[in-house]
Amino acid sequence: MSEIIKIFDTTLRDGEQSPGASMNTAEKIEIARQLVRLGVDIIEAGFPISSPGDFESVRKIGEEVGDAVVVCALSRAVAKDIEVAADALKTAKRPRIHTGIGVSESHLKHKFKISRDEAIERAISAVRLARSFVSDVEFYAEDAGRAEPAFLYRMVESVIKAGATVVNIPDTTGYTYPEEFGALVGGLMKSVPGIEKVTIAVHCHNDLGMATANALAGVRNGARQVECTVNVIGERAGNTAMEEVVMALRQRRNYFGLDTNINTKEIIRTSRLVSSITGIVVQPNKAIVGANAFAHSSGIHQDGVLKERSTYEIIDPADVGAGGSSIVLTARSGRHALRHRIAELGSDLPDAAFEKVYEAFLSLADKKKEVYDEDIEALISDKVKHVTEVFVLKSLRAESGTGITPAATVEMEVGGKTVKQTGSGDGPVDAVYRTIAAMTGTKSKLDAYLVKGITGGTDALGEVTVKVEEAGKKVAGHGADTDIIIASAKAYVNALNKLEYWKKGKPNNS
């Protein structure tokens, strides 16, 4: 069994300090529920004295999560802060007060205008007061990354004696490098009497892009709690990315000998929820949770991944809830990738026909950044075959609204005969799909449904992609229209036609 590193999630506190990331109480509760599902050990729910909203968020999250996680509230080393934090935490079954003071010369001289001895006195008083309310008190030594080590050792020894249960060593300004930060934590472990009685936490910022590396260096040197946020959000350049630390420890257990309690299959779901609520879009090339994290466009990489995923992916996308790998077709893609995509689209071309399509694909790829499924279908149709449509959508009408059962009337050509039928469903698209399924007699099941806007504005052209499966065969269908219901119907009929073509097992030339 690997030793467990505790994950202290501060998305709701430090993460909210990202410009534009402010969350209301209901949104914080929604994220807190997901953090419980994710399996974090501690949720820093807010800074109660900062606003009535933060106070209420801490109070309600304490009610919501029960004893599933520790609920933490931030305070300064100020009596009123600590008292208000304790009041907000009365609903929590496992409360923690997080209090502290700056320890660097910059903070002591310019921010607090006090001596080192005065800072230690304030820290001791704050920890003792917090312990009078709760048994779990975390002390943060703000800007420890720029502090003089000997003074930091004195401060930490003092707060341990005062009753701190966790000591947080923040690289508040993202100033240090892994060797430095690791040595700082290692020095504490060797030099501070009583250090074995407390948990050492690390809280790193990303100003120089070192947050994850510094946090892991701290862990290697004795830290057993990592403070982090989802999607690396936080003050300035952000905090340590939860998803990066968790997956580094999980994938490299042979190196660290450590793990976390995180249910990694909830990582993508959590990332998307935080992004949707905060409005902060995850950069495509962000590690673990970015849209391109498991996408491959190089022909060499695509060939390797299609032969054996682990050749270019050290993480199985399914392990973080990402579904599967994505093959992006560009001018750098090779034959293997194109054949794979053609098969997904429901076609099986003989070698000679494939070569014609491949040559046309290369020519098109030189002109476009990315070649889409519709492009490939057009190339196949132009260069190889024209597929007879067994099913042709003629017209449809869908009805939905408050207090009525969604219904659809569809007119189609099925095997050369025009038929019309009405059906109902849970929503307008579901009604359309159920009606079409009944009319065509398909035995397939819907495997995936995706909608995206091709253009902007209220009159945007929308594209729908669906995947249907029958007898282990999956095919993709596409449809586009300014009316998303029509686009959905087109996509479904397109997929069913491809399935029919596949079932016949031979080219169907018209």
Short mmCIF file of C-alpha atoms in Angstrom, two decimals:
data_model
loop_
_atom_site.label_atom_id
_atom_site.label_comp_id
_atom_site.label_asym_id
_atom_site.label_seq_id
_atom_site.Cartn_x
_atom_site.Cartn_y
_atom_site.Cartn_z
CA MET A 1 0.00 0.00 0.00
CA SER A 2 1.29 3.44 -0.95
CA GLU A 3 1.35 6.18 1.68
CA ILE A 4 -1.47 8.67 1.09
CA ILE A 5 -0.95 12.35 0.32
CA LYS A 6 -3.92 14.46 1.43
CA ILE A 7 -5.47 16.72 -1.18
CA PHE A 8 -6.52 20.11 0.19
CA ASP A 9 -8.69 21.75 -2.44
CA THR A 10 -8.80 25.54 -2.36
CA THR A 11 -10.75 26.09 -5.59
CA LEU A 12 -13.55 27.73 -3.62
CA ARG A 13 -11.20 30.08 -1.76
CA ASP A 14 -7.90 30.79 -3.52
CA GLY A 15 -9.31 29.68 -6.88
CA GLU A 16 -12.10 32.21 -6.58
CA GLN A 17 -9.47 34.94 -6.37
CA SER A 18 -8.85 34.53 -10.11
CA PRO A 19 -10.12 37.69 -11.83
CA GLY A 20 -13.65 37.01 -13.05
CA ALA A 21 -13.99 33.72 -11.15
CA SER A 22 -16.35 34.91 -8.41
CA MET A 23 -18.92 32.28 -7.41
CA ASN A 24 -22.17 32.60 -5.49
CA THR A 25 -23.12 30.30 -2.63
CA ALA A 26 -25.24 27.94 -4.75
CA GLU A 27 -22.39 27.52 -7.25
CA LYS A 28 -19.90 26.87 -4.46
CA ILE A 29 -22.16 24.19 -3.01
CA GLU A 30 -22.47 22.53 -6.42
CA ILE A 31 -18.69 22.42 -6.78
CA ALA A 32 -18.30 21.21 -3.18
CA ARG A 33 -20.59 18.25 -3.92
CA GLN A 34 -18.46 17.35 -6.91
CA LEU A 35 -15.26 17.69 -4.86
CA VAL A 36 -16.72 15.14 -2.43
CA ARG A 37 -17.40 12.78 -5.34
CA LEU A 38 -13.86 13.42 -6.54
CA GLY A 39 -12.53 12.33 -3.16
CA VAL A 40 -10.61 15.35 -1.87
CA ASP A 41 -9.64 15.21 1.81
CA ILE A 42 -10.11 18.88 2.72
CA ILE A 43 -12.24 21.63 1.16
CA GLU A 44 -11.19 25.19 1.92
CA ALA A 45 -14.68 26.65 1.63
CA GLY A 46 -13.92 30.34 2.00
CA PHE A 47 -12.66 33.31 4.02
CA PRO A 48 -15.65 34.01 6.30
CA ILE A 49 -14.77 37.50 7.52
CA SER A 50 -14.20 38.76 3.97
CA SER A 51 -17.92 38.94 3.09
CA PRO A 52 -21.38 37.73 4.18
CA GLY A 53 -21.40 35.54 1.06
CA ASP A 54 -18.19 33.76 2.05
CA PHE A 55 -19.48 33.28 5.60
CA GLU A 56 -22.69 31.73 4.28
CA SER A 57 -20.80 29.53 1.82
CA VAL A 58 -18.63 28.07 4.60
CA ARG A 59 -21.68 27.56 6.80
CA LYS A 60 -23.78 25.84 4.10
CA ILE A 61 -20.94 23.69 2.79
CA GLY A 62 -20.38 22.50 6.35
CA GLU A 63 -24.04 21.45 6.46
CA GLU A 64 -23.91 19.88 3.00
CA VAL A 65 -20.87 17.60 3.18
CA GLY A 66 -21.33 16.07 6.62
CA ASP A 67 -18.31 14.06 7.71
CA ALA A 68 -17.22 13.19 4.16
CA VAL A 69 -14.42 15.78 4.19
CA VAL A 70 -12.73 18.30 6.44
CA VAL A 71 -14.22 21.77 5.91
CA CYS A 72 -11.68 24.55 6.32
CA ALA A 73 -12.10 28.31 6.75
CA LEU A 74 -9.32 30.85 6.23
CA SER A 75 -8.45 33.65 8.64
CA ARG A 76 -5.64 36.07 9.28
CA ALA A 77 -3.80 36.01 12.62
CA VAL A 78 -6.45 38.39 13.93
CA ALA A 79 -8.82 37.53 16.79
CA LYS A 80 -11.98 38.75 15.02
CA ASP A 81 -11.11 36.75 11.86
CA ILE A 82 -10.69 33.58 13.89
CA GLU A 83 -13.90 34.10 15.86
CA VAL A 84 -15.93 34.65 12.67
CA ALA A 85 -14.33 31.59 11.04
CA ALA A 86 -15.23 29.48 14.08
CA ASP A 87 -18.81 30.75 13.93
CA ALA A 88 -19.13 29.85 10.22
CA LEU A 89 -17.73 26.38 10.92
CA LYS A 90 -20.31 25.49 13.59
CA THR A 91 -22.25 23.44 11.02
CA ALA A 92 -19.19 21.36 10.01
CA LYS A 93 -18.67 17.92 11.52
CA ARG A 94 -14.94 18.07 10.76
CA PRO A 95 -13.98 21.76 11.02
CA ARG A 96 -10.53 23.27 10.53
CA ILE A 97 -9.40 26.87 11.03
CA HIS A 98 -6.58 27.96 8.71
CA THR A 99 -4.77 30.95 10.19
CA GLY A 100 -1.36 32.48 9.69
CA ILE A 101 0.94 35.40 9.06
CA GLY A 102 3.71 36.44 6.66
CA VAL A 103 7.25 35.28 7.41
CA SER A 104 9.40 36.86 4.69
CA GLU A 105 11.33 40.10 5.32
CA SER A 106 9.25 41.72 2.57
CA HIS A 107 6.00 40.92 4.37
CA LEU A 108 7.24 41.75 7.86
CA LYS A 109 8.82 45.05 6.85
CA HIS A 110 6.39 46.39 4.25
CA LYS A 111 3.05 44.69 4.91
CA PHE A 112 2.92 44.26 8.68
CA LYS A 113 5.70 46.65 9.80
CA ILE A 114 6.59 44.39 12.74
CA SER A 115 9.65 42.56 14.01
CA ARG A 116 10.24 38.83 13.77
CA ASP A 117 9.55 38.40 17.47
CA GLU A 118 6.25 40.25 17.14
CA ALA A 119 5.28 38.02 14.22
CA ILE A 120 5.94 34.91 16.30
CA GLU A 121 3.89 36.30 19.17
CA ARG A 122 0.94 36.99 16.85
CA ALA A 123 1.21 33.51 15.35
CA ILE A 124 1.22 31.82 18.76
CA SER A 125 -1.80 33.85 19.92
CA ALA A 126 -3.72 33.07 16.72
CA VAL A 127 -3.09 29.32 16.94
CA ARG A 128 -4.03 29.21 20.62
CA LEU A 129 -7.26 31.12 19.99
CA ALA A 130 -8.16 28.87 17.05
CA ARG A 131 -7.51 25.79 19.20
CA SER A 132 -10.02 27.10 21.72
CA PHE A 133 -12.70 26.66 19.05
CA VAL A 134 -11.57 23.59 17.06
CA SER A 135 -9.11 20.74 17.53
CA ASP A 136 -7.77 20.95 13.96
CA VAL A 137 -5.76 24.12 13.30
CA GLU A 138 -3.63 24.76 10.25
CA PHE A 139 -1.02 27.51 10.35
CA TYR A 140 0.23 29.14 7.15
CA ALA A 141 3.66 30.80 7.02
CA GLU A 142 2.87 33.19 4.19
CA ASP A 143 5.66 33.80 1.65
CA ALA A 144 7.78 31.01 3.17
CA GLY A 145 9.48 30.62 -0.20
CA ARG A 146 11.28 33.94 0.34
CA ALA A 147 11.78 33.64 4.12
CA GLU A 148 15.09 33.25 5.90
CA PRO A 149 15.15 29.50 6.75
CA ALA A 150 16.36 29.88 10.34
CA PHE A 151 13.49 32.26 11.15
CA LEU A 152 10.98 29.98 9.42
CA TYR A 153 12.21 27.09 11.60
CA ARG A 154 11.65 29.23 14.75
CA MET A 155 8.16 30.20 13.61
CA VAL A 156 7.14 26.62 12.82
CA GLU A 157 8.51 25.29 16.12
CA SER A 158 6.54 27.99 17.97
CA VAL A 159 3.18 27.26 16.34
CA ILE A 160 3.60 23.52 16.84
CA LYS A 161 4.08 24.13 20.55
CA ALA A 162 0.99 26.39 20.49
CA GLY A 163 -1.15 23.56 19.14
CA ALA A 164 -1.07 23.65 15.32
CA THR A 165 -1.92 20.28 13.76
CA VAL A 166 -0.94 21.21 10.18
CA VAL A 167 1.82 23.59 9.11
CA ASN A 168 1.45 25.08 5.63
CA ILE A 169 4.59 26.17 3.79
CA PRO A 170 3.42 28.41 0.93
CA ASP A 171 5.49 29.59 -2.01
CA THR A 172 3.06 32.50 -2.11
CA THR A 173 4.71 34.39 -4.97
CA GLY A 174 5.81 31.38 -7.04
CA TYR A 175 9.42 32.47 -6.48
CA THR A 176 11.26 29.24 -5.79
CA TYR A 177 12.50 26.38 -7.95
CA PRO A 178 12.02 22.69 -7.12
CA GLU A 179 15.51 22.14 -5.68
CA GLU A 180 15.13 25.20 -3.44
CA PHE A 181 11.61 24.45 -2.31
CA GLY A 182 12.35 20.79 -1.70
CA ALA A 183 15.37 21.76 0.38
CA LEU A 184 13.24 24.21 2.39
CA VAL A 185 10.75 21.47 3.31
CA GLY A 186 13.57 19.02 3.94
CA GLY A 187 15.26 21.52 6.23
CA LEU A 188 12.08 21.84 8.29
CA MET A 189 11.83 18.07 8.61
CA LYS A 190 15.42 17.87 9.89
CA SER A 191 15.68 21.02 11.99
CA VAL A 192 12.35 21.66 13.76
CA PRO A 193 11.69 19.87 17.06
CA GLY A 194 8.24 18.27 17.11
CA ILE A 195 7.82 18.38 13.33
CA GLU A 196 6.87 14.70 13.37
CA LYS A 197 3.71 15.60 15.35
CA VAL A 198 2.18 17.66 12.54
CA THR A 199 1.38 17.36 8.85
CA ILE A 200 3.49 19.53 6.57
CA ALA A 201 1.43 21.07 3.75
CA VAL A 202 2.66 22.84 0.62
CA HIS A 203 0.79 25.64 -1.15
CA CYS A 204 2.57 26.70 -4.35
CA HIS A 205 1.78 29.39 -6.89
CA ASN A 206 2.54 29.27 -10.59
CA ASP A 207 4.16 32.63 -11.34
CA LEU A 208 7.20 30.95 -12.92
CA GLY A 209 5.31 27.84 -14.05
CA MET A 210 6.78 25.77 -11.20
CA ALA A 211 3.76 25.18 -8.96
CA THR A 212 3.29 21.47 -9.66
CA ALA A 213 7.03 20.76 -9.72
CA ASN A 214 7.55 22.63 -6.44
CA ALA A 215 4.63 20.87 -4.76
CA LEU A 216 5.99 17.47 -5.78
CA ALA A 217 9.48 18.47 -4.60
CA GLY A 218 7.92 19.31 -1.24
CA VAL A 219 6.22 15.92 -1.17
CA ARG A 220 9.51 14.17 -1.94
CA ASN A 221 11.03 15.91 1.07
CA GLY A 222 8.33 15.10 3.60
CA ALA A 223 5.18 17.15 2.91
CA ARG A 224 2.04 15.04 3.21
CA GLN A 225 -0.64 17.54 2.18
CA VAL A 226 -0.82 19.38 -1.14
CA GLU A 227 -2.97 22.51 -1.46
CA CYS A 228 -4.24 22.91 -4.99
CA THR A 229 -7.08 23.99 -7.26
CA VAL A 230 -8.96 22.48 -10.18
CA ASN A 231 -7.74 23.73 -13.59
CA VAL A 232 -4.82 25.64 -11.94
CA ILE A 233 -7.07 28.65 -11.21
CA GLY A 234 -6.09 31.06 -8.48
CA GLU A 235 -4.37 34.34 -7.66
CA ARG A 236 -2.32 35.78 -10.57
CA ALA A 237 -0.93 32.82 -12.58
CA GLY A 238 -2.81 30.33 -10.42
CA ASN A 239 -2.17 27.57 -7.89
CA THR A 240 -0.83 24.06 -8.10
CA ALA A 241 -3.09 22.06 -10.43
CA MET A 242 -4.88 19.33 -8.52
CA GLU A 243 -5.18 17.11 -11.58
CA GLU A 244 -1.44 17.30 -12.33
CA VAL A 245 -0.33 16.39 -8.80
CA VAL A 246 -2.83 13.55 -8.51
CA MET A 247 -1.93 11.96 -11.83
CA ALA A 248 1.82 12.43 -11.31
CA LEU A 249 1.59 10.54 -8.02
CA ARG A 250 -0.73 7.91 -9.53
CA GLN A 251 1.28 7.28 -12.70
CA ARG A 252 4.67 7.40 -10.98
CA ARG A 253 3.95 5.43 -7.82
CA ASN A 254 7.13 3.49 -8.53
CA TYR A 255 9.06 6.76 -8.15
CA PHE A 256 7.18 8.52 -5.34
CA GLY A 257 5.84 5.53 -3.44
CA LEU A 258 2.79 7.68 -2.73
CA ASP A 259 -0.83 8.04 -3.84
CA THR A 260 -4.02 10.01 -3.07
CA ASN A 261 -7.64 9.19 -2.24
CA ILE A 262 -8.83 10.84 -5.47
CA ASN A 263 -11.28 9.01 -7.74
CA THR A 264 -9.46 9.98 -10.92
CA LYS A 265 -12.41 9.07 -13.17
CA GLU A 266 -14.12 12.21 -11.82
CA ILE A 267 -11.30 14.57 -12.85
CA ILE A 268 -12.66 15.64 -16.25
CA ARG A 269 -16.20 16.04 -14.89
CA THR A 270 -14.85 18.25 -12.08
CA SER A 271 -12.73 20.30 -14.49
CA ARG A 272 -15.67 20.97 -16.78
CA LEU A 273 -17.95 21.93 -13.89
CA VAL A 274 -15.44 24.44 -12.51
CA SER A 275 -14.86 25.86 -16.00
CA SER A 276 -18.57 26.25 -16.68
CA ILE A 277 -19.28 27.95 -13.34
CA THR A 278 -16.27 30.28 -13.29
CA GLY A 279 -16.32 31.03 -17.01
CA ILE A 280 -12.56 30.38 -17.19
CA VAL A 281 -11.87 28.28 -20.27
CA VAL A 282 -9.22 25.57 -19.93
CA GLN A 283 -6.41 26.06 -22.46
CA PRO A 284 -6.47 23.26 -25.05
CA ASN A 285 -2.94 22.06 -24.28
CA LYS A 286 -3.45 22.02 -20.49
CA ALA A 287 -2.08 18.80 -18.99
CA ILE A 288 -4.65 16.13 -18.09
CA VAL A 289 -7.83 18.19 -18.65
CA GLY A 290 -7.12 20.20 -21.84
CA ALA A 291 -9.02 19.38 -25.03
CA ASN A 292 -5.75 18.33 -26.69
CA ALA A 293 -4.40 16.30 -23.76
CA PHE A 294 -5.25 13.04 -25.54
CA ALA A 295 -5.37 14.30 -29.14
CA HIS A 296 -2.82 13.27 -31.74
CA SER A 297 -2.11 14.99 -35.05
CA SER A 298 1.37 13.76 -35.95
CA GLY A 299 1.27 10.81 -38.33
CA ILE A 300 4.01 9.00 -36.41
CA HIS A 301 2.14 9.45 -33.13
CA GLN A 302 -1.20 8.46 -34.66
CA ASP A 303 0.26 5.28 -36.10
CA GLY A 304 1.77 4.36 -32.75
CA VAL A 305 -1.37 5.12 -30.72
CA LEU A 306 -3.60 3.16 -33.09
CA LYS A 307 -1.29 0.16 -32.80
CA GLU A 308 -0.85 0.44 -29.03
CA ARG A 309 -2.15 3.39 -27.01
CA SER A 310 0.73 3.36 -24.52
CA THR A 311 3.29 4.18 -27.23
CA TYR A 312 2.40 7.88 -26.93
CA GLU A 313 -0.01 8.07 -23.99
CA ILE A 314 1.26 7.45 -20.47
CA ILE A 315 -2.26 7.97 -19.10
CA ASP A 316 -5.31 6.05 -20.27
CA PRO A 317 -7.91 8.76 -21.09
CA ALA A 318 -10.57 6.61 -19.40
CA ASP A 319 -8.66 6.82 -16.10
CA VAL A 320 -9.46 10.55 -15.84
CA GLY A 321 -12.94 10.29 -17.33
CA ALA A 322 -11.89 11.60 -20.74
CA GLY A 323 -13.42 8.84 -22.86
CA GLY A 324 -10.83 7.96 -25.48
CA SER A 325 -7.96 9.23 -27.55
CA SER A 326 -8.64 11.64 -30.41
CA ILE A 327 -7.06 11.39 -33.83
CA VAL A 328 -6.92 14.82 -35.49
CA LEU A 329 -6.51 14.57 -39.24
CA THR A 330 -4.05 17.09 -40.70
CA ALA A 331 -1.38 17.18 -43.38
CA ARG A 332 0.87 15.32 -40.93
CA SER A 333 -1.50 12.35 -40.60
CA GLY A 334 -0.57 9.08 -42.25
CA ARG A 335 -2.39 6.22 -43.93
CA HIS A 336 -3.11 4.36 -40.70
CA ALA A 337 -4.96 7.31 -39.18
CA LEU A 338 -7.00 7.94 -42.32
CA ARG A 339 -7.98 4.27 -42.63
CA HIS A 340 -9.04 4.28 -38.98
CA ARG A 341 -11.25 7.33 -39.49
CA ILE A 342 -12.78 5.94 -42.71
CA ALA A 343 -13.68 2.75 -40.83
CA GLU A 344 -15.30 4.83 -38.07
CA LEU A 345 -17.38 6.54 -40.76
CA GLY A 346 -18.75 3.18 -41.86
CA SER A 347 -16.65 2.47 -44.97
CA ASP A 348 -14.21 -0.32 -45.75
CA LEU A 349 -12.24 0.57 -48.88
CA PRO A 350 -10.07 -1.83 -50.87
CA ASP A 351 -6.41 -0.80 -51.19
CA ALA A 352 -6.69 0.72 -54.66
CA ALA A 353 -9.71 2.82 -53.72
CA PHE A 354 -8.10 3.87 -50.46
CA GLU A 355 -4.99 5.14 -52.25
CA LYS A 356 -7.13 7.40 -54.44
CA VAL A 357 -8.81 8.85 -51.37
CA TYR A 358 -5.47 9.20 -49.57
CA GLU A 359 -3.94 11.20 -52.42
CA ALA A 360 -6.96 13.51 -52.48
CA PHE A 361 -6.78 13.77 -48.67
CA LEU A 362 -3.15 14.94 -48.77
CA SER A 363 -4.00 17.56 -51.35
CA LEU A 364 -6.92 18.84 -49.26
CA ALA A 365 -4.92 18.71 -46.00
CA ASP A 366 -2.31 21.04 -47.48
CA LYS A 367 -5.03 23.67 -47.85
CA LYS A 368 -6.79 23.19 -44.48
CA LYS A 369 -5.59 23.16 -40.87
CA GLU A 370 -7.81 20.19 -40.06
CA VAL A 371 -9.72 17.74 -42.24
CA TYR A 372 -13.19 16.93 -40.90
CA ASP A 373 -15.38 13.88 -41.31
CA GLU A 374 -17.57 15.67 -43.85
CA ASP A 375 -14.47 16.31 -45.97
CA ILE A 376 -13.54 12.64 -45.89
CA GLU A 377 -17.03 11.57 -46.82
CA ALA A 378 -16.98 13.96 -49.75
CA LEU A 379 -13.62 12.55 -50.89
CA ILE A 380 -14.93 8.99 -50.69
CA SER A 381 -18.06 9.92 -52.60
CA ASP A 382 -16.08 11.80 -55.23
CA LYS A 383 -13.25 9.32 -55.70
CA VAL A 384 -14.76 5.93 -55.01
CA LYS A 385 -18.49 5.47 -54.72
CA HIS A 386 -21.88 7.03 -54.42
CA VAL A 387 -23.88 5.37 -51.68
CA THR A 388 -27.56 4.88 -52.30
CA GLU A 389 -29.52 6.27 -49.38
CA VAL A 390 -31.84 3.60 -48.03
CA PHE A 391 -33.40 6.25 -45.77
CA VAL A 392 -34.15 9.80 -46.97
CA LEU A 393 -35.46 12.47 -44.62
CA LYS A 394 -38.23 14.40 -46.38
CA SER A 395 -39.72 16.58 -43.62
CA LEU A 396 -40.29 16.78 -39.91
CA ARG A 397 -42.16 18.77 -37.30
CA ALA A 398 -41.30 18.69 -33.60
CA GLU A 399 -43.35 20.08 -30.72
CA SER A 400 -42.21 20.77 -27.19
CA GLY A 401 -43.07 23.15 -24.39
CA THR A 402 -44.21 23.58 -20.82
CA GLY A 403 -46.95 21.17 -19.84
CA ILE A 404 -47.00 19.15 -23.08
CA THR A 405 -45.42 15.86 -24.09
CA PRO A 406 -42.69 16.38 -26.72
CA ALA A 407 -43.78 14.90 -30.05
CA ALA A 408 -42.48 14.64 -33.60
CA THR A 409 -44.01 13.94 -36.99
CA VAL A 410 -41.50 12.63 -39.52
CA GLU A 411 -41.88 11.97 -43.24
CA MET A 412 -39.23 9.73 -44.78
CA GLU A 413 -38.44 7.66 -47.80
CA VAL A 414 -37.72 4.14 -46.56
CA GLY A 415 -36.55 1.68 -49.20
CA GLY A 416 -38.06 3.83 -51.93
CA LYS A 417 -41.45 4.23 -50.25
CA THR A 418 -42.64 7.42 -48.57
CA VAL A 419 -43.92 6.91 -45.04
CA LYS A 420 -45.09 9.32 -42.34
CA GLN A 421 -45.29 8.68 -38.62
CA THR A 422 -45.75 10.52 -35.30
CA GLY A 423 -44.10 9.63 -32.02
CA SER A 424 -43.22 11.09 -28.62
CA GLY A 425 -40.21 11.21 -26.35
CA ASP A 426 -38.56 12.88 -23.35
CA GLY A 427 -37.61 15.90 -25.47
CA PRO A 428 -37.94 17.04 -29.11
CA VAL A 429 -34.74 15.33 -30.27
CA ASP A 430 -35.64 12.16 -28.40
CA ALA A 431 -39.11 12.22 -30.01
CA VAL A 432 -37.58 12.59 -33.47
CA TYR A 433 -35.08 9.78 -32.87
CA ARG A 434 -37.68 7.40 -31.45
CA THR A 435 -39.94 8.05 -34.43
CA ILE A 436 -37.16 7.52 -36.98
CA ALA A 437 -36.05 4.35 -35.20
CA ALA A 438 -39.59 2.98 -35.39
CA MET A 439 -39.92 3.90 -39.09
CA THR A 440 -36.60 2.37 -40.11
CA GLY A 441 -36.78 -0.67 -37.85
CA THR A 442 -33.19 -0.18 -36.80
CA LYS A 443 -31.73 -2.41 -34.10
CA SER A 444 -28.90 0.00 -33.40
CA LYS A 445 -28.49 2.01 -30.21
CA LEU A 446 -27.37 5.61 -29.88
CA ASP A 447 -23.83 5.66 -28.50
CA ALA A 448 -22.99 9.40 -28.57
CA TYR A 449 -24.60 12.75 -29.37
CA LEU A 450 -22.60 15.97 -29.79
CA VAL A 451 -23.70 19.48 -30.79
CA LYS A 452 -21.41 22.34 -31.75
CA GLY A 453 -21.82 25.73 -33.39
CA ILE A 454 -20.12 26.18 -36.74
CA THR A 455 -20.76 29.91 -36.94
CA GLY A 456 -21.61 32.66 -34.46
CA GLY A 457 -24.77 34.62 -33.74
CA THR A 458 -28.37 33.66 -33.10
CA ASP A 459 -28.67 32.39 -36.67
CA ALA A 460 -25.63 30.15 -36.25
CA LEU A 461 -25.26 27.01 -38.31
CA GLY A 462 -25.18 24.11 -35.89
CA GLU A 463 -23.53 20.75 -36.47
CA VAL A 464 -24.67 17.53 -34.83
CA THR A 465 -22.54 14.39 -34.67
CA VAL A 466 -23.99 11.08 -33.52
CA LYS A 467 -22.55 7.61 -33.18
CA VAL A 468 -24.75 4.55 -33.42
CA GLU A 469 -23.79 0.97 -32.66
CA GLU A 470 -25.09 -2.36 -33.86
CA ALA A 471 -23.48 -5.77 -33.43
CA GLY A 472 -20.27 -4.16 -32.19
CA LYS A 473 -19.97 -1.83 -35.18
CA LYS A 474 -19.94 1.91 -34.50
CA VAL A 475 -20.51 4.50 -37.22
CA ALA A 476 -20.67 8.28 -37.05
CA GLY A 477 -23.35 10.43 -38.67
CA HIS A 478 -23.32 14.19 -39.24
CA GLY A 479 -25.91 16.84 -39.96
CA ALA A 480 -25.87 20.63 -40.12
CA ASP A 481 -28.67 23.17 -40.13
CA THR A 482 -29.66 26.45 -38.51
CA ASP A 483 -32.40 24.42 -36.76
CA ILE A 484 -30.73 22.04 -34.32
CA ILE A 485 -33.66 19.58 -34.39
CA ILE A 486 -33.34 19.24 -38.16
CA ALA A 487 -29.56 18.93 -37.87
CA SER A 488 -30.07 16.17 -35.30
CA ALA A 489 -32.44 14.29 -37.59
CA LYS A 490 -30.05 14.60 -40.53
CA ALA A 491 -27.18 13.25 -38.43
CA TYR A 492 -29.18 10.25 -37.21
CA VAL A 493 -30.43 9.34 -40.70
CA ASN A 494 -26.89 9.77 -42.05
CA ALA A 495 -25.60 7.30 -39.44
CA LEU A 496 -28.35 4.78 -40.17
CA ASN A 497 -27.54 4.89 -43.90
CA LYS A 498 -23.87 4.19 -43.15
CA LEU A 499 -24.89 1.29 -40.95
CA GLU A 500 -27.02 -0.15 -43.76
CA TYR A 501 -24.10 0.22 -46.15
CA TRP A 502 -21.80 -1.56 -43.72
CA LYS A 503 -24.28 -4.40 -43.16
CA LYS A 504 -24.42 -5.11 -46.91
CA GLY A 505 -20.65 -5.58 -46.83
CA LYS A 506 -19.94 -4.39 -50.35
CA PRO A 507 -19.88 -1.15 -52.36
CA ASN A 508 -23.33 0.09 -53.28
CA ASN A 509 -22.87 2.11 -56.45
CA SER A 510 -25.78 4.10 -57.78
#
